Short mmCIF file of N, CA and C in Angstrom, two decimals:
data_model
loop_
_atom_site.label_atom_id
_atom_site.label_comp_id
_atom_site.label_asym_id
_atom_site.label_seq_id
_atom_site.Cartn_x
_atom_site.Cartn_y
_atom_site.Cartn_z
N MET A 1490 20.01 -8.12 -143.06
CA MET A 1490 20.41 -8.26 -141.70
C MET A 1490 19.36 -7.63 -140.77
N GLY A 1491 18.80 -6.50 -141.19
CA GLY A 1491 17.64 -5.99 -140.50
C GLY A 1491 17.86 -5.10 -139.30
N CYS A 1492 19.05 -4.82 -138.90
CA CYS A 1492 19.26 -3.99 -137.72
C CYS A 1492 20.27 -2.90 -138.05
N ALA A 1493 19.86 -1.67 -137.92
CA ALA A 1493 20.72 -0.55 -138.31
C ALA A 1493 22.00 -0.47 -137.51
N ILE A 1494 21.98 -0.99 -136.29
CA ILE A 1494 23.16 -0.88 -135.45
C ILE A 1494 24.19 -1.96 -135.78
N SER A 1495 23.75 -2.97 -136.49
CA SER A 1495 24.61 -4.09 -136.83
C SER A 1495 25.64 -3.71 -137.89
N GLY A 1496 26.58 -4.59 -138.09
CA GLY A 1496 27.54 -4.40 -139.17
C GLY A 1496 28.50 -3.26 -138.92
N LEU A 1497 28.72 -2.47 -139.93
CA LEU A 1497 29.72 -1.40 -139.84
C LEU A 1497 29.37 -0.34 -138.81
N GLU A 1498 28.08 -0.08 -138.61
CA GLU A 1498 27.70 0.94 -137.64
C GLU A 1498 28.12 0.54 -136.24
N ALA A 1499 28.17 -0.75 -135.96
CA ALA A 1499 28.53 -1.20 -134.62
C ALA A 1499 29.91 -0.72 -134.24
N LYS A 1500 30.82 -0.70 -135.19
CA LYS A 1500 32.18 -0.29 -134.88
C LYS A 1500 32.22 1.15 -134.41
N GLY A 1501 31.52 2.02 -135.09
CA GLY A 1501 31.51 3.42 -134.70
C GLY A 1501 30.79 3.66 -133.39
N GLU A 1502 29.71 2.95 -133.18
CA GLU A 1502 28.91 3.15 -131.98
C GLU A 1502 29.57 2.59 -130.73
N PHE A 1503 30.21 1.44 -130.85
CA PHE A 1503 30.69 0.73 -129.68
C PHE A 1503 32.19 0.67 -129.56
N GLY A 1504 32.93 0.76 -130.64
CA GLY A 1504 34.30 0.32 -130.57
C GLY A 1504 35.39 1.35 -130.58
N GLU A 1505 35.13 2.62 -130.74
CA GLU A 1505 36.22 3.56 -130.95
C GLU A 1505 36.48 4.48 -129.78
N ARG A 1506 36.16 4.06 -128.58
CA ARG A 1506 36.45 4.88 -127.41
C ARG A 1506 37.73 4.39 -126.75
N THR A 1507 38.40 5.29 -126.10
CA THR A 1507 39.58 4.87 -125.34
C THR A 1507 39.10 4.19 -124.06
N THR A 1508 40.00 3.46 -123.42
CA THR A 1508 39.64 2.79 -122.17
C THR A 1508 39.18 3.81 -121.14
N GLU A 1509 39.84 4.96 -121.07
CA GLU A 1509 39.46 5.97 -120.10
C GLU A 1509 38.06 6.52 -120.38
N ASP A 1510 37.75 6.75 -121.68
CA ASP A 1510 36.42 7.24 -122.05
C ASP A 1510 35.35 6.24 -121.62
N ALA A 1511 35.60 4.97 -121.90
CA ALA A 1511 34.61 3.94 -121.60
C ALA A 1511 34.41 3.83 -120.10
N ALA A 1512 35.49 3.86 -119.34
CA ALA A 1512 35.37 3.75 -117.89
C ALA A 1512 34.63 4.95 -117.32
N ALA A 1513 34.78 6.11 -117.95
CA ALA A 1513 34.10 7.32 -117.46
C ALA A 1513 32.62 7.29 -117.80
N ALA A 1514 32.24 6.57 -118.84
CA ALA A 1514 30.86 6.55 -119.31
C ALA A 1514 30.06 5.45 -118.61
N THR A 1515 29.92 5.57 -117.31
CA THR A 1515 29.11 4.60 -116.59
C THR A 1515 27.64 4.94 -116.78
N PRO A 1516 26.79 3.93 -116.76
CA PRO A 1516 25.35 4.21 -116.91
C PRO A 1516 24.85 5.10 -115.76
N SER A 1517 23.96 6.02 -116.10
CA SER A 1517 23.35 6.90 -115.10
C SER A 1517 22.31 6.11 -114.31
N GLU A 1518 21.84 6.68 -113.23
CA GLU A 1518 20.82 6.01 -112.41
C GLU A 1518 19.56 5.71 -113.22
N PRO A 1519 19.02 6.67 -114.00
CA PRO A 1519 17.84 6.32 -114.81
C PRO A 1519 18.15 5.21 -115.83
N GLN A 1520 19.35 5.22 -116.41
CA GLN A 1520 19.72 4.16 -117.36
C GLN A 1520 19.79 2.81 -116.65
N ILE A 1521 20.34 2.80 -115.45
CA ILE A 1521 20.43 1.55 -114.68
C ILE A 1521 19.03 0.98 -114.46
N GLN A 1522 18.09 1.82 -114.09
CA GLN A 1522 16.73 1.35 -113.85
C GLN A 1522 16.09 0.82 -115.14
N MET A 1523 16.32 1.52 -116.25
CA MET A 1523 15.78 1.04 -117.54
C MET A 1523 16.37 -0.33 -117.90
N ILE A 1524 17.67 -0.47 -117.72
CA ILE A 1524 18.34 -1.74 -118.04
C ILE A 1524 17.77 -2.86 -117.19
N LYS A 1525 17.63 -2.61 -115.89
CA LYS A 1525 17.11 -3.65 -114.98
C LYS A 1525 15.68 -4.04 -115.33
N GLU A 1526 14.86 -3.07 -115.65
CA GLU A 1526 13.47 -3.37 -116.02
C GLU A 1526 13.41 -4.18 -117.31
N SER A 1527 14.20 -3.79 -118.29
CA SER A 1527 14.17 -4.51 -119.56
C SER A 1527 14.76 -5.92 -119.40
N TRP A 1528 15.73 -6.06 -118.51
CA TRP A 1528 16.33 -7.38 -118.30
C TRP A 1528 15.31 -8.38 -117.79
N LYS A 1529 14.32 -7.93 -117.01
CA LYS A 1529 13.28 -8.82 -116.50
C LYS A 1529 12.54 -9.51 -117.64
N VAL A 1530 12.39 -8.82 -118.76
CA VAL A 1530 11.72 -9.40 -119.94
C VAL A 1530 12.72 -10.25 -120.74
N ILE A 1531 13.92 -9.72 -120.93
CA ILE A 1531 14.93 -10.38 -121.76
C ILE A 1531 15.33 -11.73 -121.18
N ARG A 1532 15.47 -11.82 -119.86
CA ARG A 1532 15.98 -13.04 -119.24
C ARG A 1532 15.10 -14.26 -119.49
N ASP A 1533 13.84 -14.04 -119.82
CA ASP A 1533 12.95 -15.17 -120.15
C ASP A 1533 13.35 -15.84 -121.46
N ASP A 1534 14.12 -15.15 -122.28
CA ASP A 1534 14.53 -15.68 -123.59
C ASP A 1534 16.05 -15.71 -123.74
N ILE A 1535 16.79 -15.93 -122.64
CA ILE A 1535 18.24 -15.76 -122.75
C ILE A 1535 18.89 -16.76 -123.70
N ALA A 1536 18.42 -17.99 -123.75
CA ALA A 1536 19.03 -18.96 -124.68
C ALA A 1536 18.79 -18.52 -126.12
N LYS A 1537 17.58 -18.09 -126.41
CA LYS A 1537 17.24 -17.63 -127.75
C LYS A 1537 18.07 -16.39 -128.12
N VAL A 1538 18.16 -15.43 -127.21
CA VAL A 1538 18.93 -14.21 -127.47
C VAL A 1538 20.40 -14.56 -127.70
N GLY A 1539 20.95 -15.46 -126.90
CA GLY A 1539 22.35 -15.85 -127.05
C GLY A 1539 22.64 -16.44 -128.42
N ILE A 1540 21.76 -17.30 -128.90
CA ILE A 1540 21.95 -17.91 -130.22
C ILE A 1540 21.79 -16.87 -131.32
N ILE A 1541 20.72 -16.08 -131.25
CA ILE A 1541 20.50 -15.04 -132.27
C ILE A 1541 21.69 -14.10 -132.32
N MET A 1542 22.17 -13.71 -131.15
CA MET A 1542 23.28 -12.77 -131.06
C MET A 1542 24.52 -13.30 -131.78
N PHE A 1543 24.87 -14.56 -131.54
CA PHE A 1543 26.08 -15.10 -132.16
C PHE A 1543 25.90 -15.46 -133.63
N VAL A 1544 24.73 -15.93 -134.02
CA VAL A 1544 24.50 -16.19 -135.45
C VAL A 1544 24.59 -14.87 -136.21
N ARG A 1545 23.98 -13.82 -135.66
CA ARG A 1545 24.07 -12.49 -136.30
C ARG A 1545 25.52 -11.99 -136.32
N LEU A 1546 26.24 -12.23 -135.23
CA LEU A 1546 27.64 -11.81 -135.17
C LEU A 1546 28.44 -12.46 -136.30
N PHE A 1547 28.22 -13.76 -136.51
CA PHE A 1547 28.95 -14.47 -137.55
C PHE A 1547 28.47 -14.08 -138.94
N GLU A 1548 27.20 -13.65 -139.06
CA GLU A 1548 26.71 -13.15 -140.35
C GLU A 1548 27.33 -11.80 -140.69
N THR A 1549 27.33 -10.91 -139.72
CA THR A 1549 27.79 -9.53 -139.99
C THR A 1549 29.31 -9.39 -139.91
N HIS A 1550 29.94 -10.24 -139.13
CA HIS A 1550 31.41 -10.19 -138.95
C HIS A 1550 31.97 -11.62 -139.02
N PRO A 1551 31.99 -12.21 -140.20
CA PRO A 1551 32.44 -13.61 -140.32
C PRO A 1551 33.85 -13.83 -139.79
N GLU A 1552 34.66 -12.79 -139.77
CA GLU A 1552 36.03 -12.94 -139.25
C GLU A 1552 36.03 -13.29 -137.76
N CYS A 1553 34.94 -13.04 -137.06
CA CYS A 1553 34.85 -13.39 -135.63
C CYS A 1553 34.87 -14.90 -135.41
N LYS A 1554 34.43 -15.65 -136.42
CA LYS A 1554 34.44 -17.12 -136.27
C LYS A 1554 35.85 -17.65 -136.06
N ASP A 1555 36.85 -16.92 -136.53
CA ASP A 1555 38.24 -17.38 -136.37
C ASP A 1555 38.64 -17.53 -134.91
N VAL A 1556 37.99 -16.78 -134.03
CA VAL A 1556 38.29 -16.85 -132.60
C VAL A 1556 37.71 -18.12 -131.99
N PHE A 1557 36.66 -18.65 -132.61
CA PHE A 1557 35.96 -19.81 -132.07
C PHE A 1557 36.37 -21.07 -132.83
N PHE A 1558 37.21 -21.85 -132.21
CA PHE A 1558 37.73 -23.07 -132.86
C PHE A 1558 36.60 -23.96 -133.38
N LEU A 1559 35.54 -24.14 -132.56
CA LEU A 1559 34.46 -25.04 -132.94
C LEU A 1559 33.64 -24.56 -134.14
N PHE A 1560 33.60 -23.26 -134.36
CA PHE A 1560 32.74 -22.70 -135.41
C PHE A 1560 33.51 -22.17 -136.61
N ARG A 1561 34.81 -22.24 -136.54
CA ARG A 1561 35.68 -21.63 -137.55
C ARG A 1561 35.31 -22.05 -138.97
N ASP A 1562 35.05 -23.33 -139.18
CA ASP A 1562 34.81 -23.84 -140.53
C ASP A 1562 33.33 -24.07 -140.85
N VAL A 1563 32.44 -23.68 -139.95
CA VAL A 1563 31.01 -23.89 -140.19
C VAL A 1563 30.47 -22.75 -141.05
N GLU A 1564 30.02 -23.11 -142.24
CA GLU A 1564 29.46 -22.12 -143.15
C GLU A 1564 27.95 -22.07 -143.09
N ASP A 1565 27.34 -23.19 -142.70
CA ASP A 1565 25.89 -23.31 -142.68
C ASP A 1565 25.32 -22.66 -141.41
N LEU A 1566 24.65 -21.52 -141.58
CA LEU A 1566 24.11 -20.81 -140.42
C LEU A 1566 23.03 -21.60 -139.71
N GLU A 1567 22.31 -22.45 -140.45
CA GLU A 1567 21.29 -23.28 -139.81
C GLU A 1567 21.95 -24.27 -138.84
N ARG A 1568 23.09 -24.79 -139.24
CA ARG A 1568 23.84 -25.69 -138.36
C ARG A 1568 24.29 -24.95 -137.09
N LEU A 1569 24.67 -23.69 -137.26
CA LEU A 1569 25.05 -22.88 -136.10
C LEU A 1569 23.87 -22.68 -135.17
N ARG A 1570 22.71 -22.39 -135.75
CA ARG A 1570 21.51 -22.12 -134.93
C ARG A 1570 21.15 -23.31 -134.05
N THR A 1571 21.47 -24.51 -134.48
CA THR A 1571 21.10 -25.71 -133.72
C THR A 1571 22.29 -26.30 -132.96
N SER A 1572 23.41 -25.62 -132.98
CA SER A 1572 24.62 -26.11 -132.32
C SER A 1572 24.51 -26.03 -130.80
N ARG A 1573 24.75 -27.15 -130.14
CA ARG A 1573 24.76 -27.16 -128.67
C ARG A 1573 25.89 -26.31 -128.12
N GLU A 1574 27.02 -26.34 -128.82
CA GLU A 1574 28.18 -25.57 -128.37
C GLU A 1574 27.91 -24.07 -128.45
N LEU A 1575 27.25 -23.65 -129.54
CA LEU A 1575 26.93 -22.23 -129.68
C LEU A 1575 25.90 -21.82 -128.62
N ARG A 1576 24.94 -22.69 -128.38
CA ARG A 1576 23.94 -22.41 -127.34
C ARG A 1576 24.63 -22.26 -125.98
N ALA A 1577 25.58 -23.15 -125.69
CA ALA A 1577 26.29 -23.09 -124.41
C ALA A 1577 27.09 -21.80 -124.29
N HIS A 1578 27.78 -21.41 -125.37
CA HIS A 1578 28.56 -20.18 -125.32
C HIS A 1578 27.64 -18.97 -125.20
N GLY A 1579 26.55 -18.98 -125.95
CA GLY A 1579 25.58 -17.89 -125.86
C GLY A 1579 25.05 -17.74 -124.44
N LEU A 1580 24.78 -18.87 -123.79
CA LEU A 1580 24.30 -18.83 -122.40
C LEU A 1580 25.37 -18.28 -121.45
N ARG A 1581 26.64 -18.61 -121.70
CA ARG A 1581 27.72 -18.06 -120.86
C ARG A 1581 27.79 -16.54 -121.00
N VAL A 1582 27.67 -16.07 -122.23
CA VAL A 1582 27.70 -14.62 -122.46
C VAL A 1582 26.47 -13.97 -121.82
N MET A 1583 25.32 -14.57 -121.97
CA MET A 1583 24.11 -14.01 -121.36
C MET A 1583 24.21 -14.05 -119.83
N SER A 1584 24.86 -15.06 -119.29
CA SER A 1584 25.08 -15.12 -117.84
C SER A 1584 25.97 -13.96 -117.39
N PHE A 1585 27.00 -13.65 -118.20
CA PHE A 1585 27.85 -12.51 -117.88
C PHE A 1585 27.03 -11.21 -117.92
N ILE A 1586 26.16 -11.07 -118.91
CA ILE A 1586 25.32 -9.88 -119.01
C ILE A 1586 24.41 -9.80 -117.78
N GLU A 1587 23.85 -10.94 -117.40
CA GLU A 1587 22.98 -10.97 -116.21
C GLU A 1587 23.76 -10.54 -114.96
N LYS A 1588 24.99 -11.04 -114.80
CA LYS A 1588 25.82 -10.64 -113.66
C LYS A 1588 26.14 -9.15 -113.74
N SER A 1589 26.37 -8.65 -114.93
CA SER A 1589 26.66 -7.23 -115.10
C SER A 1589 25.47 -6.38 -114.66
N VAL A 1590 24.27 -6.79 -115.08
CA VAL A 1590 23.06 -6.06 -114.70
C VAL A 1590 22.89 -6.10 -113.18
N ALA A 1591 23.13 -7.26 -112.59
CA ALA A 1591 22.97 -7.39 -111.13
C ALA A 1591 23.98 -6.54 -110.37
N ARG A 1592 25.12 -6.25 -110.98
CA ARG A 1592 26.17 -5.48 -110.30
C ARG A 1592 26.15 -3.99 -110.65
N LEU A 1593 25.14 -3.55 -111.34
CA LEU A 1593 25.08 -2.13 -111.72
C LEU A 1593 25.05 -1.20 -110.51
N ASP A 1594 24.56 -1.69 -109.38
CA ASP A 1594 24.54 -0.88 -108.16
C ASP A 1594 25.83 -1.02 -107.37
N GLN A 1595 26.73 -1.88 -107.83
CA GLN A 1595 28.02 -2.11 -107.16
C GLN A 1595 29.10 -2.07 -108.24
N LEU A 1596 29.40 -0.89 -108.72
CA LEU A 1596 30.28 -0.75 -109.88
C LEU A 1596 31.67 -1.34 -109.66
N GLU A 1597 32.16 -1.34 -108.40
CA GLU A 1597 33.49 -1.94 -108.17
C GLU A 1597 33.46 -3.43 -108.50
N ARG A 1598 32.37 -4.09 -108.14
CA ARG A 1598 32.25 -5.53 -108.43
C ARG A 1598 32.10 -5.76 -109.94
N LEU A 1599 31.35 -4.89 -110.60
CA LEU A 1599 31.19 -5.01 -112.05
C LEU A 1599 32.53 -4.77 -112.74
N GLU A 1600 33.28 -3.79 -112.28
CA GLU A 1600 34.59 -3.51 -112.86
C GLU A 1600 35.51 -4.72 -112.72
N ALA A 1601 35.53 -5.31 -111.53
CA ALA A 1601 36.38 -6.49 -111.29
C ALA A 1601 35.98 -7.64 -112.21
N LEU A 1602 34.68 -7.86 -112.36
CA LEU A 1602 34.17 -8.93 -113.22
C LEU A 1602 34.59 -8.72 -114.67
N ALA A 1603 34.43 -7.50 -115.17
CA ALA A 1603 34.76 -7.21 -116.57
C ALA A 1603 36.27 -7.27 -116.80
N LEU A 1604 37.06 -6.78 -115.86
CA LEU A 1604 38.52 -6.87 -115.99
C LEU A 1604 38.97 -8.32 -116.07
N GLU A 1605 38.42 -9.17 -115.20
CA GLU A 1605 38.79 -10.59 -115.21
C GLU A 1605 38.37 -11.26 -116.51
N LEU A 1606 37.22 -10.89 -117.03
CA LEU A 1606 36.78 -11.48 -118.30
C LEU A 1606 37.72 -11.06 -119.43
N GLY A 1607 38.16 -9.82 -119.41
CA GLY A 1607 39.13 -9.37 -120.41
C GLY A 1607 40.43 -10.14 -120.31
N LYS A 1608 40.89 -10.39 -119.09
CA LYS A 1608 42.13 -11.15 -118.88
C LYS A 1608 41.98 -12.57 -119.41
N SER A 1609 40.84 -13.19 -119.12
CA SER A 1609 40.63 -14.56 -119.61
C SER A 1609 40.55 -14.59 -121.13
N HIS A 1610 39.99 -13.55 -121.75
CA HIS A 1610 39.92 -13.51 -123.20
C HIS A 1610 41.30 -13.41 -123.84
N TYR A 1611 42.27 -12.89 -123.13
CA TYR A 1611 43.64 -12.91 -123.64
C TYR A 1611 44.08 -14.36 -123.85
N HIS A 1612 43.76 -15.23 -122.90
CA HIS A 1612 44.16 -16.63 -122.98
C HIS A 1612 43.34 -17.42 -124.01
N TYR A 1613 42.18 -16.89 -124.38
CA TYR A 1613 41.37 -17.52 -125.45
C TYR A 1613 41.79 -17.02 -126.82
N ASN A 1614 42.76 -16.12 -126.86
CA ASN A 1614 43.16 -15.47 -128.12
C ASN A 1614 41.99 -14.75 -128.78
N ALA A 1615 41.18 -14.09 -127.95
CA ALA A 1615 40.03 -13.32 -128.43
C ALA A 1615 40.35 -11.84 -128.25
N PRO A 1616 40.87 -11.19 -129.30
CA PRO A 1616 41.32 -9.80 -129.17
C PRO A 1616 40.17 -8.80 -128.98
N PRO A 1617 40.48 -7.67 -128.35
CA PRO A 1617 39.46 -6.66 -128.04
C PRO A 1617 38.71 -6.10 -129.23
N LYS A 1618 39.28 -6.18 -130.42
CA LYS A 1618 38.58 -5.58 -131.57
C LYS A 1618 37.21 -6.20 -131.80
N TYR A 1619 36.95 -7.38 -131.26
CA TYR A 1619 35.66 -8.05 -131.46
C TYR A 1619 34.64 -7.76 -130.37
N TYR A 1620 35.07 -7.28 -129.21
CA TYR A 1620 34.16 -7.15 -128.06
C TYR A 1620 32.96 -6.26 -128.34
N SER A 1621 33.19 -5.15 -129.02
CA SER A 1621 32.10 -4.20 -129.23
C SER A 1621 31.00 -4.76 -130.14
N TYR A 1622 31.35 -5.70 -131.00
CA TYR A 1622 30.35 -6.28 -131.90
C TYR A 1622 29.26 -7.02 -131.13
N VAL A 1623 29.63 -7.62 -130.01
CA VAL A 1623 28.65 -8.41 -129.23
C VAL A 1623 27.55 -7.49 -128.70
N GLY A 1624 27.90 -6.32 -128.21
CA GLY A 1624 26.89 -5.39 -127.71
C GLY A 1624 25.91 -4.98 -128.79
N ALA A 1625 26.43 -4.70 -129.96
CA ALA A 1625 25.57 -4.30 -131.07
C ALA A 1625 24.61 -5.42 -131.44
N GLU A 1626 25.11 -6.65 -131.48
CA GLU A 1626 24.25 -7.78 -131.86
C GLU A 1626 23.26 -8.12 -130.74
N PHE A 1627 23.66 -7.90 -129.48
CA PHE A 1627 22.73 -8.08 -128.37
C PHE A 1627 21.54 -7.13 -128.53
N ILE A 1628 21.82 -5.87 -128.81
CA ILE A 1628 20.75 -4.88 -128.97
C ILE A 1628 19.83 -5.28 -130.12
N CYS A 1629 20.40 -5.73 -131.22
CA CYS A 1629 19.57 -6.17 -132.36
C CYS A 1629 18.72 -7.38 -132.00
N ALA A 1630 19.24 -8.26 -131.15
CA ALA A 1630 18.51 -9.47 -130.78
C ALA A 1630 17.39 -9.19 -129.78
N VAL A 1631 17.57 -8.21 -128.88
CA VAL A 1631 16.56 -7.97 -127.85
C VAL A 1631 15.48 -6.98 -128.28
N ARG A 1632 15.78 -6.16 -129.24
CA ARG A 1632 14.79 -5.16 -129.69
C ARG A 1632 13.44 -5.80 -130.02
N PRO A 1633 13.39 -6.89 -130.83
CA PRO A 1633 12.08 -7.48 -131.14
C PRO A 1633 11.41 -8.14 -129.92
N ILE A 1634 12.21 -8.58 -128.97
CA ILE A 1634 11.64 -9.21 -127.77
C ILE A 1634 10.93 -8.16 -126.91
N LEU A 1635 11.53 -6.98 -126.83
CA LEU A 1635 10.97 -5.92 -125.98
C LEU A 1635 9.84 -5.14 -126.67
N LYS A 1636 9.74 -5.29 -127.97
CA LYS A 1636 8.67 -4.69 -128.79
C LYS A 1636 8.47 -3.21 -128.45
N GLU A 1637 7.26 -2.86 -128.01
CA GLU A 1637 6.94 -1.45 -127.77
C GLU A 1637 7.66 -0.87 -126.55
N LYS A 1638 8.26 -1.72 -125.74
CA LYS A 1638 9.03 -1.22 -124.58
C LYS A 1638 10.40 -0.68 -125.01
N TRP A 1639 10.79 -0.99 -126.26
CA TRP A 1639 12.09 -0.51 -126.75
C TRP A 1639 11.99 0.96 -127.12
N THR A 1640 12.90 1.76 -126.60
CA THR A 1640 12.93 3.19 -126.90
C THR A 1640 14.37 3.59 -127.22
N SER A 1641 14.52 4.77 -127.77
CA SER A 1641 15.88 5.25 -128.05
C SER A 1641 16.65 5.45 -126.74
N GLU A 1642 15.96 5.82 -125.67
CA GLU A 1642 16.62 5.99 -124.36
C GLU A 1642 17.11 4.65 -123.83
N LEU A 1643 16.30 3.60 -124.01
CA LEU A 1643 16.71 2.27 -123.56
C LEU A 1643 17.90 1.78 -124.39
N GLU A 1644 17.85 2.02 -125.68
CA GLU A 1644 18.98 1.64 -126.54
C GLU A 1644 20.26 2.34 -126.07
N GLU A 1645 20.15 3.62 -125.77
CA GLU A 1645 21.32 4.37 -125.30
C GLU A 1645 21.83 3.82 -123.97
N ALA A 1646 20.92 3.40 -123.11
CA ALA A 1646 21.31 2.83 -121.81
C ALA A 1646 22.11 1.54 -122.01
N TRP A 1647 21.61 0.66 -122.88
CA TRP A 1647 22.33 -0.59 -123.13
C TRP A 1647 23.68 -0.32 -123.81
N LYS A 1648 23.70 0.63 -124.75
CA LYS A 1648 24.98 0.99 -125.39
C LYS A 1648 25.98 1.46 -124.35
N THR A 1649 25.53 2.29 -123.43
CA THR A 1649 26.41 2.81 -122.39
C THR A 1649 26.96 1.67 -121.54
N LEU A 1650 26.10 0.72 -121.17
CA LEU A 1650 26.56 -0.42 -120.38
C LEU A 1650 27.61 -1.22 -121.16
N PHE A 1651 27.34 -1.51 -122.43
CA PHE A 1651 28.29 -2.30 -123.20
C PHE A 1651 29.59 -1.54 -123.44
N GLN A 1652 29.51 -0.24 -123.64
CA GLN A 1652 30.75 0.54 -123.80
C GLN A 1652 31.57 0.50 -122.52
N PHE A 1653 30.91 0.61 -121.39
CA PHE A 1653 31.58 0.57 -120.09
C PHE A 1653 32.26 -0.79 -119.90
N VAL A 1654 31.51 -1.86 -120.11
CA VAL A 1654 32.02 -3.22 -119.89
C VAL A 1654 33.13 -3.56 -120.89
N THR A 1655 32.93 -3.25 -122.16
CA THR A 1655 33.96 -3.61 -123.14
C THR A 1655 35.22 -2.78 -122.94
N GLY A 1656 35.08 -1.55 -122.48
CA GLY A 1656 36.26 -0.75 -122.15
C GLY A 1656 37.07 -1.40 -121.05
N LEU A 1657 36.39 -1.91 -120.03
CA LEU A 1657 37.07 -2.60 -118.94
C LEU A 1657 37.67 -3.93 -119.40
N MET A 1658 36.94 -4.65 -120.25
CA MET A 1658 37.48 -5.90 -120.78
C MET A 1658 38.75 -5.65 -121.57
N LYS A 1659 38.74 -4.59 -122.38
CA LYS A 1659 39.94 -4.25 -123.16
C LYS A 1659 41.11 -3.94 -122.22
N ARG A 1660 40.82 -3.21 -121.15
CA ARG A 1660 41.87 -2.89 -120.18
C ARG A 1660 42.41 -4.18 -119.54
N GLY A 1661 41.50 -5.11 -119.18
CA GLY A 1661 41.92 -6.39 -118.61
C GLY A 1661 42.78 -7.18 -119.59
N TYR A 1662 42.37 -7.19 -120.86
CA TYR A 1662 43.13 -7.89 -121.89
C TYR A 1662 44.53 -7.29 -122.00
N GLU A 1663 44.61 -5.96 -122.04
CA GLU A 1663 45.91 -5.28 -122.15
C GLU A 1663 46.79 -5.54 -120.93
N GLU A 1664 46.19 -5.52 -119.74
CA GLU A 1664 46.96 -5.80 -118.52
C GLU A 1664 47.53 -7.22 -118.56
N GLU A 1665 46.72 -8.17 -119.00
CA GLU A 1665 47.19 -9.55 -119.06
C GLU A 1665 48.24 -9.71 -120.15
N SER A 1666 48.06 -9.04 -121.26
CA SER A 1666 49.06 -9.07 -122.33
C SER A 1666 50.40 -8.53 -121.82
N ASP A 1667 50.36 -7.40 -121.12
CA ASP A 1667 51.58 -6.82 -120.55
C ASP A 1667 52.22 -7.78 -119.55
N ARG A 1668 51.38 -8.39 -118.71
CA ARG A 1668 51.89 -9.32 -117.69
C ARG A 1668 52.57 -10.52 -118.34
N GLN A 1669 51.96 -11.05 -119.38
CA GLN A 1669 52.53 -12.21 -120.07
C GLN A 1669 53.84 -11.83 -120.76
N ARG A 1670 53.88 -10.64 -121.32
CA ARG A 1670 55.11 -10.17 -121.97
C ARG A 1670 56.24 -10.04 -120.94
N GLU A 1671 55.91 -9.50 -119.77
CA GLU A 1671 56.91 -9.37 -118.70
C GLU A 1671 57.41 -10.73 -118.24
N LEU A 1672 56.48 -11.67 -118.11
CA LEU A 1672 56.87 -13.03 -117.68
C LEU A 1672 57.80 -13.67 -118.70
N ALA A 1673 57.50 -13.48 -119.97
CA ALA A 1673 58.32 -14.06 -121.03
C ALA A 1673 59.70 -13.41 -121.09
N ALA A 1674 59.78 -12.14 -120.75
CA ALA A 1674 61.05 -11.42 -120.84
C ALA A 1674 61.93 -11.62 -119.62
N SER A 1675 61.34 -11.89 -118.47
CA SER A 1675 62.14 -12.02 -117.25
C SER A 1675 62.81 -13.39 -117.21
N PRO A 1676 64.03 -13.43 -116.64
CA PRO A 1676 64.71 -14.72 -116.55
C PRO A 1676 63.93 -15.65 -115.62
N LYS A 1677 63.93 -16.89 -115.98
CA LYS A 1677 63.23 -17.89 -115.16
C LYS A 1677 63.97 -18.07 -113.84
N GLU A 1678 63.21 -18.16 -112.80
CA GLU A 1678 63.84 -18.38 -111.50
C GLU A 1678 64.19 -19.86 -111.41
N ARG A 1679 65.46 -20.12 -111.43
CA ARG A 1679 65.96 -21.50 -111.35
C ARG A 1679 66.99 -21.58 -110.25
N PRO A 1680 67.10 -22.69 -109.62
CA PRO A 1680 68.18 -22.84 -108.64
C PRO A 1680 69.51 -22.79 -109.37
N ASP A 1681 70.51 -22.24 -108.73
CA ASP A 1681 71.84 -22.16 -109.32
C ASP A 1681 72.39 -23.58 -109.46
N LYS A 1682 72.80 -23.93 -110.67
CA LYS A 1682 73.23 -25.31 -110.93
C LYS A 1682 74.72 -25.52 -110.70
N ARG A 1683 75.40 -24.50 -110.18
CA ARG A 1683 76.81 -24.71 -109.89
C ARG A 1683 76.98 -25.72 -108.77
N ASN A 1684 78.03 -26.42 -108.81
CA ASN A 1684 78.29 -27.43 -107.80
C ASN A 1684 78.61 -26.75 -106.47
N THR A 1685 77.82 -27.05 -105.47
CA THR A 1685 78.04 -26.43 -104.17
C THR A 1685 78.59 -27.44 -103.16
N ALA A 1686 79.00 -28.61 -103.66
CA ALA A 1686 79.53 -29.62 -102.73
C ALA A 1686 80.90 -29.18 -102.20
N ILE A 1687 81.18 -29.56 -100.98
CA ILE A 1687 82.45 -29.21 -100.37
C ILE A 1687 83.48 -30.25 -100.69
#
């Protein structure tokens, strides 16, 4: 697999914080600047990074394919690498990352974006246990692109961003789950069907 952060290590690095911990761990100003500078290089290869990220995700965590109806039964990784659908999904995720980077100076907007994404993932049946894996695979995919510009400080900056965003996504997912549960439990508002004729 080739990336130390991938696989089992990703869970410990990205996935075991509470929502409050993640929300508190916002990137520092120097981390924000490092992320923005590195993004200028990464964005030139966003389609490639998106595909690499998801192929690696399915290699290291095959259970993640269950969330993706189109890829659930695809065993051939080469077929995945050339899939238009995977490319499109990878680009959507990279677009979200790009929006996240652009909103680093406006954390309220970033928070709103990540909460909404978490809520929408509830409707996709994509549970929070998978969110942290994407950050780990993103880091593994961009490290070779950034080459000598990659440092342990930059890695920590990206980890902090992904922990922050995935914590908010998890909160959004939980809020939507609670909302749906309340809707299902509350009586439906229906007009009274008793005869009101005089």
